Amino acid sequence: NAGVTQTPKFQVLKTGQSMTLQCAQDMNHNSMYWYRQDPGMGLRLIYYSASEGTTDKGEVPNGYNVSRLNKREFSLRLESAAPSQTSVYFCASSEKGAANYGYTFGSGTRLTVV
Amino acid sequence: RKEVEQDPGPFNVPEGATVAFNCTYSNSASQSFFWYRQDCRKEPKLLMSVYSSGNEDGRFTAQLNRASQYISLLIRDSKLSDSATYLCVVNKGGSYIPTFGRGTSLIVHP
């Protein structure tokens, strides 16, 4: 059981380039999330999808877009990368959004924008 | 006041020690609580849920105090392998959005 799979694991972009981070889960979870984690800032929610077909902004959505392609997949797109987007990105999923089930995270994508 | 606050530490303890972390939350409508563990350069992983009656899993005990709006994590007989950052997570009832604390760093030394 793979859980939550993120690709790529590492990426270096030049300022202004675009890229899509991929996330897939095989646990039949309804809700999926994208976070970024920076030193001293903790985990900050970028976008989330409560269920297939819906997406909503989180705390720091500027500069990002998302697509909930189907129940399994939730992608994060950077249209024009900026050095401020250098971070570690985590995708997560959960059953029924919250309750007492907790959240399962992918192993992360380390993105550097130069 | 931040929604979820944790002492960042680091807590530096010898092997075998007992250590406790607290996490305070501001939203009285919060209903679900969790402790996560995050190793350096790894993803957060669920350590344990926190139930109203308190719960224990081996050397780990989690408790919830709704009146004072905090959750706690107690680690007994600390091991070197317990060195990590411990994140508390709070969910408001009916919300799809968890709120993460910034984490407490634990270093267990020989």
Short mmCIF file of C-alpha atoms in Angstrom, two decimals, chain B residues 7-95:
data_model
loop_
_atom_site.label_atom_id
_atom_site.label_comp_id
_atom_site.label_asym_id
_atom_site.label_seq_id
_atom_site.Cartn_x
_atom_site.Cartn_y
_atom_site.Cartn_z
CA ASP B 7 7.01 25.72 22.68
CA PRO B 8 9.57 25.28 19.87
CA GLY B 9 12.24 23.98 22.25
CA PRO B 10 14.58 22.32 21.72
CA PHE B 11 14.03 20.03 24.65
CA ASN B 12 17.37 18.40 25.30
CA VAL B 13 17.03 15.32 27.55
CA PRO B 14 19.13 12.27 28.44
CA GLU B 15 18.10 8.78 27.49
CA GLY B 16 15.62 7.36 29.95
CA ALA B 17 14.16 10.72 30.91
CA THR B 18 10.49 11.59 30.93
CA VAL B 19 9.55 14.64 28.88
CA ALA B 20 6.25 16.40 28.32
CA PHE B 21 5.08 18.83 25.66
CA ASN B 22 2.03 21.02 25.72
CA CYS B 23 0.08 22.53 22.87
CA THR B 24 -2.52 25.24 23.40
CA TYR B 25 -5.35 26.01 21.01
CA SER B 26 -7.55 29.07 20.83
CA ASN B 27 -10.71 27.80 19.13
CA SER B 28 -13.10 26.31 21.66
CA ALA B 29 -15.00 24.62 18.80
CA SER B 30 -12.00 22.35 18.13
CA GLN B 31 -12.98 18.72 18.18
CA SER B 32 -10.20 16.55 16.78
CA PHE B 33 -6.65 16.51 18.08
CA PHE B 34 -3.54 14.69 16.98
CA TRP B 35 0.17 14.45 17.66
CA TYR B 36 2.46 14.01 14.67
CA ARG B 37 6.14 13.24 14.58
CA GLN B 38 8.45 14.68 11.95
CA ASP B 39 12.00 13.49 11.48
CA CYS B 40 14.58 15.76 9.87
CA ARG B 41 13.90 16.16 6.14
CA LYS B 42 10.98 13.72 6.27
CA GLU B 43 7.22 14.01 6.14
CA PRO B 44 5.06 14.30 9.27
CA LYS B 45 3.67 10.99 10.45
CA LEU B 46 0.74 10.39 12.74
CA LEU B 47 1.93 9.46 16.22
CA MET B 48 -1.41 9.30 17.96
CA SER B 49 -4.87 10.76 18.12
CA VAL B 50 -5.86 12.49 21.34
CA TYR B 51 -9.13 11.43 22.90
CA SER B 52 -11.12 13.20 25.58
CA SER B 53 -10.45 10.42 28.06
CA GLY B 54 -6.72 10.45 27.34
CA ASN B 55 -4.91 7.62 25.64
CA GLU B 56 -1.70 5.72 25.91
CA ASP B 57 0.43 3.88 23.38
CA GLY B 58 3.43 2.21 24.95
CA ARG B 59 5.72 4.95 26.28
CA PHE B 60 3.52 7.72 24.90
CA THR B 61 0.54 9.27 26.67
CA ALA B 62 -1.66 11.96 25.20
CA GLN B 63 -4.17 14.01 27.14
CA LEU B 64 -6.75 16.65 26.35
CA ASN B 65 -7.82 19.42 28.68
CA ARG B 66 -10.82 21.13 27.12
CA ALA B 67 -11.34 23.56 29.98
CA SER B 68 -7.87 25.03 29.59
CA GLN B 69 -7.73 24.31 25.86
CA TYR B 70 -4.53 22.37 25.61
CA ILE B 71 -3.30 18.93 24.69
CA SER B 72 -0.22 17.26 26.05
CA LEU B 73 2.18 14.52 25.05
CA LEU B 74 4.19 12.63 27.64
CA ILE B 75 7.11 10.44 26.60
CA ARG B 76 8.49 8.08 29.20
CA ASP B 77 11.89 6.34 29.13
CA SER B 78 13.10 8.46 26.20
CA LYS B 79 15.11 6.71 23.49
CA LEU B 80 17.66 8.20 21.11
CA SER B 81 15.23 7.36 18.33
CA ASP B 82 12.61 9.68 19.86
CA SER B 83 14.66 12.66 18.68
CA ALA B 84 12.37 14.48 16.26
CA THR B 85 9.98 17.39 15.99
CA TYR B 86 6.53 16.84 17.47
CA LEU B 87 3.63 18.67 15.85
CA CYS B 88 0.22 19.09 17.36
CA VAL B 89 -2.77 19.27 15.04
CA VAL B 90 -6.18 20.64 15.86
CA ASN B 91 -9.37 20.39 13.84
CA LYS B 92 -12.48 22.43 14.30
CA GLY B 93 -15.64 20.38 14.23
CA GLY B 94 -16.95 20.05 10.66
CA SER B 95 -13.87 21.67 9.20
#
